[in-house]
Amino acid sequence: MSSTSKRGLSEFALIAKLFAPLATAKAAAGLKDDVAVLAENARSDLVLKTDAIVEGVHFLKDDPPETVARKALRVNLSDLAAKGADPVGYLMVLARPAHVTDKWLKAFSAGLKSDQQRFSLSLLGGDTVRMPGPLVIAITAIGRVPKDKAIRRWGAKPGDLVFVTGTIGDAGLGLELLKQKRRSPRGPIEKYRLPQPRLAFGRKLRGLASASIDVSDGLLQDLGHIADVSRVCVEIDAVRVPLSRALQTAWGRDERATLRAASAGDDYEIAFTCRPDRAARVRAAARAAKVPVTQIGEITRGKGVVLLDADGKKIPIGRKGYQHFG
Amino acid sequence: MSSTSKRGLSEFALIAKLFAPLATAKAAAGLKDDVAVLAENARSDLVLKTDAIVEGVHFLKDDPPETVARKALRVNLSDLAAKGADPVGYLMVLARPAHVTDKWLKAFSAGLKSDQQRFSLSLLGGDTVRMPGPLVIAITAIGRVPKDKAIRRWGAKPGDLVFVTGTIGDAGLGLELLKQKRRSPRGPIEKYRLPQPRLAFGRKLRGLASASIDVSDGLLQDLGHIADVSRVCVEIDAVRVPLSRALQTAWGRDERATLRAASAGDDYEIAFTCRPDRAARVRAAARAAKVPVTQIGEITRGKGVVLLDADGKKIPIGRKGYQHFG
């Protein structure tokens, strides 16, 4: 069970305490991953993930309906990508307030259609409910992986390298810009509105990555989940965290900017680990998928996430950064 | 895609127009059923259903958290029951407003635990999101049926008999009582707060029922879905619609009371059809499962739902009753 509520320690601890004991099936793995992996047949497993977006929290009321639809779908596809799964279909709940017009919904469904074609999946069913509050879109995505090939959170081993796709923090900057009613730079705003699930690359990570997670709650926080369930320490070199030019211009390129970027949510990149002897294959796969990847650190014995400065000293991670899960 | 929004014709028409074309996969069957049926392996199919409940719409703010949790789960289990499926697991989105305390959530999770044990299923995953509005619980339930044995909406044939489990309208009365701050009679209030998914009986309907649906949006409206996709007319004898004593006391037992009961939502009973030569087996199955069933009508050539009085004359069904889907 993941949380995008940014409530910090107490929320994670509460979820772990209240809901992990309910995950009794093998497929749920005690909620140590944020997907369920259900044995399908002798050749394949199904990967199941549910995630919701809320008006005023994960998107803004005046965001285009097409991008709201696509974001609702993509935040789930991003999880499938991180597990190396191919999309199959999705179910959707629309909790619809009175201000959502038929015209808005028409554009919304056009957004879904466009992404269904792009990512090869189908609507499988859904429910609309009346909503005396903000619009909520809850999607459950279903993917498929070859038998036992889902990339889990718990396979990281000391000595493994840590990679991340794309750049970090842009969506957080995009949200900040939108809240300031600014319309440029476009890059970060686009990144906030329309994440790019790394499905083609995720598929190539099967059998290559030792652990993987999609970066949705902030890089440091999400790497913390890998650290926890793999029972290792994730050491990140601050200077290696990939920041876009737009972000460096807006927030700077010092440690503080890095910490801010690595604590911002909504990146929907993949953070993953691999054995050093597989790094060349990982880089080749990234080139083939035309996805930038950056090695940002390595796995060591210990626990938690450590952010190191250029001298190898620990940078203090404040309360807004990484929050421990258990 | 079903709707519990009670918006009437335009909502259903809009959903049919906007979302049915997105249901391109065979498993979705063009949204003609309210579940997806996904081939699992040579022996079984998975049945997938998503349904949400919203504070102030499907439950009340001061409802006990245990029953809110159990209702959220059971409205989905009811769909599995109507399809003859056995529960496997569920994924859950909690959109959590600030007024939902940790204590409330603790009782909520205890409610889930109790029903998981009762109905033999496991939490598989979930997501919590911050919510600047009412509490929303969206659940996706996963069930399993023997290969090709899911009972669909479209198998009703002229001459088939129409049955319904339990009594109709009680949950609607229960909601009315709660809104009037009344605490008795208990029966209807319990029925509103805690539906009884007919899983044991639904399982026995495999191979017996020709079409089946769970009654969530009102008996007439839901039978309308069977009429539409089976391309038949569903003829109901008003006098046969089973009404509880509590409901007869509160609303009367005339045609108007029957129409009101058959238009109220939240029953979570199963309405189904079967060939006349299978009726004896249906009744035996109901006795074995200790579930009351009542034959309320039959399938004829034609379309839509017709409610007949004791003289065989059509009772006008107003706008609040049955709404056509397509």
XYZ file of C-alpha atoms in Angstrom:
652
model
C 0.000 0.000 0.000
C 1.638 3.186 -1.074
C 0.692 6.648 0.012
C 0.758 9.811 -2.006
C -0.752 11.713 0.860
C 2.499 13.252 2.039
C 1.364 12.837 5.627
C 4.789 11.539 6.541
C 5.764 8.961 9.077
C 2.473 8.494 10.855
C 0.545 7.726 7.680
C 3.040 5.119 6.493
C 3.283 3.593 9.940
C -0.493 3.461 10.239
C -0.893 1.800 6.864
C 1.797 -0.719 7.670
C 0.152 -1.458 10.990
C -3.483 -1.524 9.882
C -3.430 -2.810 6.333
C -0.331 -4.994 5.880
C -1.859 -7.665 8.194
C -4.857 -7.803 5.834
C -2.616 -8.756 2.911
C -2.707 -12.461 3.668
C -2.462 -13.772 0.086
C 0.889 -14.718 -1.422
C 0.076 -12.380 -4.333
C 0.053 -9.420 -1.947
C 3.484 -10.165 -0.436
C 2.484 -8.365 2.756
C 2.234 -5.099 0.764
C 6.035 -4.976 0.583
C 5.663 -4.054 -3.069
C 3.100 -1.568 -4.374
C 1.658 -4.051 -6.832
C 0.109 -7.475 -6.442
C 1.510 -10.288 -8.547
C -1.053 -12.981 -9.196
C -0.041 -16.286 -10.803
C -2.000 -16.434 -14.064
C -0.893 -19.671 -15.691
C 2.270 -21.659 -16.380
C 3.709 -18.918 -18.570
C 2.658 -15.623 -17.041
C 1.759 -13.603 -13.968
C -0.690 -10.725 -13.708
C 0.462 -7.474 -12.103
C -2.275 -5.431 -10.409
C -2.055 -1.869 -9.191
C -4.582 0.697 -8.043
C -3.939 4.409 -7.759
C -6.204 7.440 -7.632
C -5.829 11.080 -8.550
C -7.816 13.818 -6.840
C -8.744 17.259 -8.154
C -6.828 19.923 -6.267
C -4.235 17.385 -5.122
C -2.884 15.482 -8.136
C -4.323 17.695 -10.824
C -5.800 21.171 -10.962
C -9.383 22.051 -11.751
C -8.415 23.919 -14.915
C -6.056 21.224 -16.225
C -7.176 20.016 -19.654
C -9.531 16.996 -19.299
C -7.464 15.028 -21.826
C -4.343 15.282 -19.674
C -6.282 14.556 -16.469
C -7.495 11.305 -18.071
C -4.064 10.401 -19.331
C -2.434 11.197 -15.997
C -4.973 9.022 -14.157
C -4.050 6.136 -16.423
C -0.335 6.812 -16.592
C 0.315 6.966 -12.848
C -0.809 3.333 -12.841
C 1.054 2.399 -16.023
C 4.184 3.791 -14.419
C 3.884 1.128 -11.718
C 3.489 -1.565 -14.351
C 6.575 -0.188 -16.122
C 8.649 -0.369 -12.949
C 7.705 -4.032 -12.570
C 8.544 -4.863 -16.198
C 4.891 -5.588 -17.017
C 2.972 -5.091 -20.267
C -0.385 -3.307 -19.901
C -3.505 -5.431 -20.426
C -6.413 -3.306 -19.249
C -7.861 -1.142 -16.519
C -10.977 -0.576 -14.453
C -11.974 2.950 -13.503
C -14.064 4.638 -10.838
C -15.190 8.165 -11.605
C -16.515 10.025 -8.565
C -18.171 12.846 -10.464
C -19.077 16.185 -8.919
C -21.786 18.357 -10.469
C -19.234 20.746 -11.996
C -17.905 18.023 -14.317
C -19.894 18.606 -17.478
C -20.727 16.169 -20.258
C -18.401 18.171 -22.498
C -15.566 17.796 -20.008
C -16.202 14.033 -19.837
C -16.174 13.785 -23.616
C -12.702 15.311 -23.763
C -11.692 13.104 -20.827
C -12.724 9.964 -22.708
C -10.830 11.158 -25.785
C -7.715 11.385 -23.601
C -8.237 7.820 -22.416
C -8.749 6.607 -25.974
C -5.548 8.208 -27.144
C -3.505 6.593 -24.367
C -5.219 3.218 -24.753
C -3.998 3.152 -28.344
C -0.548 4.390 -27.432
C -0.025 1.856 -24.661
C -2.120 -1.040 -26.049
C -4.684 -1.591 -23.349
C -8.463 -1.610 -22.952
C -10.984 -0.298 -20.522
C -12.361 -3.389 -18.763
C -15.090 -1.885 -16.623
C -15.910 0.819 -14.179
C -18.298 2.691 -12.038
C -19.458 6.281 -11.843
C -20.674 7.633 -8.545
C -22.136 10.954 -7.573
C -19.663 13.108 -5.678
C -20.366 15.994 -3.304
C -16.690 16.996 -3.475
C -13.745 17.121 -5.863
C -13.440 14.839 -8.884
C -11.698 11.576 -8.027
C -10.482 9.100 -10.618
C -9.416 5.739 -9.231
C -7.913 3.308 -11.694
C -6.880 -0.303 -11.269
C -4.411 -1.319 -13.950
C -3.700 -4.882 -14.941
C -0.459 -5.933 -16.579
C 1.200 -9.171 -17.536
C 4.781 -10.393 -17.123
C 6.440 -13.666 -18.082
C 6.281 -16.097 -15.154
C 8.277 -14.942 -12.106
C 9.794 -12.019 -14.036
C 8.104 -9.132 -12.222
C 10.829 -6.873 -10.831
C 10.161 -6.471 -7.133
C 11.336 -3.954 -4.541
C 13.248 -6.453 -2.464
C 16.057 -7.763 -4.687
C 18.701 -5.062 -4.102
C 22.045 -6.410 -2.793
C 25.141 -4.623 -1.459
C 27.359 -3.736 -4.390
C 24.436 -3.186 -6.775
C 24.337 0.088 -8.667
C 21.392 2.507 -8.367
C 19.940 4.094 -11.502
C 17.100 6.444 -12.292
C 15.462 7.278 -15.620
C 14.929 10.825 -16.888
C 15.309 13.832 -14.617
C 13.983 14.366 -11.106
C 11.873 17.147 -9.573
C 10.444 18.612 -12.773
C 6.837 17.714 -11.957
C 7.195 19.338 -8.543
C 8.475 22.474 -10.233
C 5.641 22.248 -12.782
C 3.049 22.188 -10.018
C 4.716 25.184 -8.383
C 4.597 27.079 -11.681
C 0.910 26.231 -12.234
C 0.043 27.361 -8.721
C 1.764 30.656 -9.542
C -0.436 30.841 -12.685
C 2.667 30.661 -14.865
C 2.632 28.916 -18.230
C 6.342 28.533 -18.821
C 8.772 26.904 -18.909
C 6.613 24.246 -20.595
C 8.824 21.243 -19.801
C 8.132 21.004 -16.048
C 4.420 21.822 -16.526
C 4.106 19.061 -19.130
C 5.898 16.679 -16.802
C 3.427 17.420 -13.995
C 0.407 17.068 -16.227
C 1.485 14.168 -18.345
C 3.931 11.648 -16.934
C 5.704 9.336 -19.384
C 5.431 5.774 -18.137
C 8.664 3.996 -19.039
C 6.967 0.854 -20.305
C 9.300 0.016 -23.199
C 12.347 0.370 -20.980
C 10.753 -1.396 -18.006
C 10.166 -4.430 -20.203
C 13.889 -4.536 -20.995
C 14.776 -4.462 -17.289
C 13.253 -7.933 -16.764
C 16.087 -10.188 -15.676
C 18.480 -7.213 -15.549
C 17.311 -5.099 -12.609
C 17.560 -6.561 -9.096
C 14.938 -4.182 -7.629
C 12.739 -1.457 -9.068
C 10.160 1.131 -8.050
C 8.344 3.916 -9.809
C 9.194 7.332 -8.422
C 5.892 8.889 -7.433
C 6.292 10.156 -3.864
C 9.763 11.630 -4.263
C 13.020 9.891 -5.193
C 14.364 9.644 -1.640
C 11.118 8.393 -0.179
C 10.634 5.779 -2.885
C 14.223 4.564 -2.686
C 13.508 4.216 1.024
C 11.007 1.485 0.204
C 13.693 -0.446 -1.683
C 16.073 0.053 1.256
C 13.464 -1.196 3.716
C 12.271 -4.326 1.982
C 15.684 -5.239 0.524
C 17.224 -4.620 3.973
C 20.065 -2.579 2.550
C 21.299 1.012 2.519
C 20.765 3.075 -0.643
C 23.639 5.554 -0.987
C 22.967 8.386 -3.399
C 25.549 10.883 -4.625
C 23.724 14.210 -4.634
C 25.776 15.562 -7.512
C 24.720 12.665 -9.743
C 20.944 13.174 -9.309
C 19.810 14.212 -12.810
C 18.267 17.699 -12.850
C 16.829 19.316 -15.959
C 18.105 22.672 -17.141
C 14.719 24.212 -16.376
C 14.934 22.968 -12.805
C 18.501 24.160 -12.363
C 17.440 27.574 -13.630
C 14.450 27.732 -11.277
C 15.796 26.061 -8.155
C 19.582 26.142 -8.650
C 21.995 23.225 -8.777
C 23.301 23.105 -5.240
C 22.601 20.482 -2.599
C 19.464 22.265 -1.495
C 18.011 22.189 -5.001
C 18.889 18.495 -5.300
C 17.271 17.709 -1.978
C 14.171 19.622 -3.017
C 13.996 17.833 -6.372
C 14.562 14.436 -4.765
C 11.739 15.122 -2.293
C 9.197 16.349 -4.849
C 6.511 13.962 -6.039
C 4.931 13.013 -9.360
C 8.130 12.165 -11.254
C 6.901 8.786 -12.532
C 10.420 7.783 -13.443
C 11.856 4.363 -12.603
C 14.486 3.992 -9.888
C 16.177 0.611 -10.027
C 19.198 -1.350 -8.992
C 21.357 -3.879 -10.850
C 24.500 -5.909 -10.374
C 27.583 -4.024 -11.607
C 28.265 -6.659 -14.281
C 24.874 -5.880 -15.807
C 25.351 -2.125 -16.031
C 26.531 -2.235 -19.648
C 23.419 -4.164 -20.672
C 21.245 -1.686 -18.753
C 22.837 1.229 -20.604
C 22.391 -0.533 -23.940
C 18.738 -1.209 -23.128
C 18.240 2.460 -22.242
C 19.785 3.545 -25.544
C 17.567 1.109 -27.433
C 14.456 2.432 -25.638
C 15.680 6.028 -26.053
C 15.322 6.604 -22.314
C 18.040 8.519 -20.469
C 19.362 6.665 -17.415
C 21.799 7.919 -14.818
C 23.716 5.970 -12.226
C 23.108 7.918 -9.017
C 24.594 5.694 -6.329
C 25.039 2.221 -4.994
C 23.694 -0.246 -2.505
C 25.656 -0.842 0.682
C 25.154 -2.813 3.873
C 23.038 -0.912 6.351
C 19.633 0.634 6.149
C 17.719 3.627 4.891
C 18.676 6.152 2.259
C 21.804 8.269 2.518
C 22.432 11.333 0.393
C 26.161 12.112 0.059
C 27.846 15.364 -0.932
C 30.872 15.589 -3.238
C 33.160 14.849 -0.276
C 31.202 11.748 0.683
C 29.629 13.436 3.705
C 26.001 12.819 4.582
C 23.598 15.590 3.683
C 20.910 15.857 6.397
C 17.552 14.807 5.003
C 14.780 16.813 6.612
C 11.294 15.749 7.513
C 9.970 16.688 4.080
C 12.347 14.289 2.450
C 12.514 10.606 2.994
C 10.092 9.084 5.481
C 10.669 5.608 6.857
C 7.970 3.107 5.961
C 7.586 0.594 8.767
C -19.804 0.548 -16.713
C -22.554 0.828 -14.171
C -23.735 3.986 -12.528
C -24.976 4.453 -9.011
C -25.274 8.161 -9.555
C -29.027 8.161 -10.121
C -28.638 10.842 -12.764
C -31.051 9.005 -15.010
C -31.054 8.640 -18.743
C -28.419 11.175 -19.673
C -25.777 9.641 -17.423
C -26.315 6.129 -18.767
C -26.469 7.355 -22.342
C -23.312 9.367 -21.858
C -21.424 6.455 -20.367
C -22.586 4.154 -23.135
C -21.516 6.704 -25.719
C -18.205 7.773 -24.183
C -16.883 4.719 -22.423
C -18.257 1.626 -24.150
C -16.117 2.348 -27.254
C -13.044 2.253 -24.985
C -13.837 -1.305 -23.925
C -12.034 -2.891 -26.853
C -10.846 -6.067 -25.130
C -12.855 -9.277 -25.338
C -12.739 -9.417 -21.519
C -14.719 -6.174 -21.344
C -17.523 -7.344 -23.670
C -18.258 -3.744 -24.633
C -19.276 -3.041 -21.004
C -22.477 -5.001 -21.585
C -21.881 -6.656 -18.236
C -20.723 -4.770 -15.140
C -17.755 -7.063 -14.630
C -14.815 -7.997 -16.805
C -14.133 -11.681 -17.356
C -10.485 -12.338 -18.095
C -9.338 -15.776 -19.265
C -6.954 -16.992 -16.567
C -5.899 -20.444 -17.703
C -7.414 -23.632 -19.135
C -9.550 -24.219 -16.056
C -10.663 -20.798 -14.838
C -11.546 -17.198 -15.591
C -11.000 -14.148 -13.410
C -13.939 -11.842 -12.728
C -13.018 -8.201 -12.076
C -15.262 -5.482 -10.702
C -14.686 -1.991 -9.370
C -17.152 -0.021 -7.301
C -16.810 2.938 -4.970
C -18.763 4.234 -2.026
C -18.835 7.908 -1.090
C -19.529 9.495 2.297
C -22.872 11.247 2.247
C -24.012 9.241 -0.794
C -23.559 5.527 -0.081
C -22.891 5.773 3.627
C -23.375 8.411 6.266
C -20.673 10.223 8.159
C -21.747 8.756 11.479
C -22.114 5.181 10.217
C -19.856 2.831 12.191
C -16.437 2.525 10.473
C -16.649 -1.282 10.621
C -19.837 -1.317 8.559
C -18.501 1.315 6.140
C -15.519 -0.949 5.467
C -17.679 -4.013 5.092
C -20.138 -2.234 2.809
C -17.288 -0.996 0.585
C -16.133 -4.583 0.201
C -19.564 -6.179 -0.021
C -20.951 -3.991 -2.802
C -18.184 -5.496 -4.924
C -18.612 -9.024 -3.580
C -22.271 -8.774 -4.522
C -21.237 -8.398 -8.165
C -19.001 -11.444 -7.894
C -21.919 -13.359 -6.345
C -24.220 -12.446 -9.232
C -21.651 -13.811 -11.680
C -21.192 -17.058 -9.724
C -17.595 -16.177 -8.832
C -15.568 -17.020 -5.728
C -13.727 -14.071 -4.144
C -9.935 -14.058 -4.474
C -8.793 -10.623 -3.357
C -9.228 -6.882 -3.651
C -7.345 -3.649 -4.150
C -8.485 -0.516 -2.372
C -8.127 3.223 -2.793
C -8.809 5.316 0.292
C -9.281 9.017 -0.476
C -8.919 10.235 3.086
C -10.178 13.587 4.309
C -8.676 15.191 7.401
C -11.686 14.279 9.564
C -10.966 10.565 9.211
C -8.927 9.854 12.330
C -6.432 7.090 12.953
C -8.913 5.616 15.419
C -11.617 5.564 12.762
C -9.229 3.849 10.337
C -8.339 1.257 12.939
C -11.983 0.279 13.321
C -12.338 0.395 9.525
C -9.483 -2.078 9.074
C -11.036 -4.350 11.725
C -14.224 -4.384 9.627
C -12.236 -5.385 6.559
C -10.445 -8.117 8.493
C -13.698 -9.587 9.708
C -15.170 -9.740 6.197
C -11.966 -11.048 4.655
C -12.201 -14.027 6.986
C -15.910 -14.476 6.411
C -15.652 -14.394 2.627
C -12.141 -15.890 2.204
C -10.274 -13.165 0.402
C -7.179 -11.026 0.890
C -6.224 -7.404 0.476
C -3.873 -7.346 -2.538
C -2.799 -3.720 -2.560
C -3.977 -0.192 -2.441
C -3.351 3.461 -2.303
C -4.229 6.238 0.107
C -4.590 9.759 -1.179
C -5.235 13.040 0.569
C -8.800 14.224 0.068
C -10.171 17.779 0.331
C -13.716 16.374 0.345
C -15.747 13.411 1.568
C -14.233 9.998 2.252
C -14.202 7.812 -0.851
C -13.436 4.109 -0.803
C -12.932 2.551 -4.225
C -12.448 -1.190 -4.298
C -11.578 -3.497 -7.165
C -12.587 -7.061 -6.361
C -11.169 -10.097 -8.099
C -13.022 -13.379 -8.235
C -12.582 -16.696 -9.987
C -15.055 -18.937 -11.830
C -14.601 -22.255 -13.599
C -13.835 -21.678 -17.292
C -16.729 -20.053 -19.201
C -19.070 -20.403 -16.196
C -19.478 -16.725 -15.314
C -23.199 -15.886 -15.440
C -23.605 -12.934 -17.764
C -26.393 -10.406 -18.286
C -27.145 -11.460 -21.828
C -28.386 -15.055 -21.622
C -32.089 -14.473 -20.865
C -34.461 -16.069 -23.393
C -38.251 -15.731 -23.875
C -39.964 -18.238 -21.612
C -37.280 -17.990 -18.901
C -38.471 -17.303 -15.370
C -37.286 -14.257 -13.414
C -36.241 -14.628 -9.778
C -34.869 -12.376 -7.075
C -33.234 -13.224 -3.754
C -34.329 -11.760 -0.411
C -36.625 -8.748 -0.228
C -36.482 -5.499 -2.169
C -36.442 -1.861 -1.065
C -35.332 -2.354 2.530
C -32.020 -0.540 2.106
C -33.847 2.420 0.584
C -36.152 2.482 3.583
C -33.134 2.125 5.909
C -31.484 5.185 4.377
C -34.739 7.110 4.761
C -34.931 6.134 8.434
C -31.305 7.135 9.063
C -31.854 10.497 7.403
C -34.804 10.970 9.762
C -32.422 10.155 12.654
C -34.486 7.087 13.496
C -32.895 3.935 14.838
C -35.666 1.457 14.241
C -36.875 -0.764 12.748
C -33.380 -2.278 12.726
C -33.874 -4.585 9.733
C -33.933 -1.957 6.969
C -31.145 0.061 8.628
C -28.954 -3.044 8.823
C -29.729 -3.807 5.204
C -28.608 -0.321 4.146
C -25.441 -0.433 6.186
C -24.436 -4.010 5.640
C -25.490 -5.777 2.458
C -25.315 -9.571 2.406
C -23.545 -10.678 -0.756
C -25.189 -13.902 -1.925
C -21.914 -15.656 -2.669
C -22.853 -19.176 -1.584
C -26.043 -19.068 -3.616
C -24.426 -17.362 -6.621
C -21.955 -20.236 -6.835
C -24.864 -22.673 -7.098
C -26.382 -20.679 -9.968
C -23.476 -21.566 -12.272
C -24.937 -23.578 -15.111
C -28.469 -22.983 -13.801
C -29.162 -19.290 -14.355
C -29.344 -17.970 -17.912
C -28.655 -14.343 -16.917
C -27.886 -12.614 -13.638
C -27.242 -9.179 -12.167
C -26.761 -7.804 -8.702
C -29.486 -5.379 -7.684
C -27.699 -2.182 -6.704
C -29.401 0.653 -8.593
C -33.000 -0.511 -8.072
C -34.654 -3.741 -9.200
C -36.381 -2.263 -12.256
C -33.341 -0.412 -13.465
C -31.059 -3.406 -13.056
C -33.496 -5.783 -14.752
C -33.485 -3.221 -17.538
C -29.839 -4.057 -18.179
C -30.726 -7.735 -18.608
C -33.569 -6.741 -20.958
C -31.248 -4.551 -23.022
C -28.326 -6.870 -23.518
C -30.428 -10.056 -23.755
C -32.729 -8.232 -26.211
C -35.855 -9.409 -24.435
C -38.684 -8.002 -22.356
C -38.630 -8.595 -18.596
C -42.225 -8.849 -17.348
C -42.602 -8.445 -13.591
C -45.773 -9.108 -11.620
C -45.928 -6.296 -9.074
C -47.723 -8.416 -6.526
C -44.929 -10.990 -6.523
C -42.100 -8.529 -5.731
C -40.972 -9.622 -2.257
C -41.419 -6.886 0.357
C -40.398 -7.241 3.988
C -42.927 -6.728 6.765
C -41.007 -3.650 7.898
C -41.286 -2.155 4.438
C -44.974 -2.976 4.129
C -45.541 -1.300 7.498
C -43.609 1.804 6.498
C -44.520 2.190 2.840
C -47.653 0.043 2.448
C -48.181 -2.937 0.169
C -49.931 -1.358 -2.789
C -48.561 -0.814 -6.271
C -47.063 2.511 -5.280
C -45.090 0.906 -2.452
C -43.893 -1.848 -4.804
C -42.815 0.677 -7.407
C -40.985 2.660 -4.759
C -39.245 -0.463 -3.418
C -38.331 -1.654 -6.905
C -36.809 1.754 -7.691
C -34.781 2.093 -4.475
C -31.078 1.297 -4.588
C -28.596 -0.575 -2.434
C -30.453 -3.913 -2.261
C -27.461 -6.061 -3.232
C -29.701 -8.994 -3.949
C -29.372 -11.128 -7.091
C -31.945 -10.908 -9.880
C -31.615 -13.785 -12.316
C -33.383 -15.772 -14.988
C -33.533 -19.492 -15.708
C -35.241 -21.932 -18.033
C -38.519 -23.190 -16.539
C -37.205 -26.770 -16.423
C -34.450 -25.611 -14.092
C -36.697 -23.849 -11.597
C -36.885 -26.841 -9.270
C -33.101 -27.039 -9.114
C -32.930 -23.298 -8.470
C -35.351 -23.636 -5.567
C -33.406 -26.583 -4.146
C -30.164 -24.589 -4.420
C -31.794 -21.675 -2.594
C -32.946 -23.960 0.222
C -29.469 -25.462 0.494
C -27.908 -21.981 0.675
C -30.650 -20.799 3.058
C -31.422 -17.877 0.763
C -35.041 -16.950 0.065
C -35.831 -16.705 -3.644
C -39.039 -15.523 -5.266
C -40.189 -15.910 -8.830
C -41.317 -12.419 -9.797
C -42.012 -12.727 -13.508
C -40.882 -14.067 -16.829
C -39.041 -13.193 -19.994
C -41.028 -12.455 -23.128
C -40.262 -11.242 -26.635
C -39.962 -7.492 -26.779
C -37.827 -5.025 -24.911
C -37.493 -3.161 -21.654
C -39.031 -3.895 -18.285
C -42.782 -4.099 -17.772
C -44.427 -4.037 -14.353
C -47.860 -5.671 -14.370
C -50.706 -5.310 -11.890
C -52.916 -8.192 -10.708
C -55.072 -7.817 -13.836
C -52.070 -8.024 -16.149
C -52.191 -4.313 -16.925
C -49.004 -2.268 -17.217
C -48.198 -0.037 -14.267
C -46.655 3.216 -15.510
C -43.019 3.406 -14.459
C -42.026 6.999 -13.812
C -38.746 8.696 -14.448
C -37.403 7.713 -11.040
C -37.839 4.074 -11.861
C -36.237 2.226 -14.664
C -33.948 4.163 -16.993
C -32.918 2.777 -20.348
C -29.205 2.156 -20.732
C -28.221 2.703 -24.343
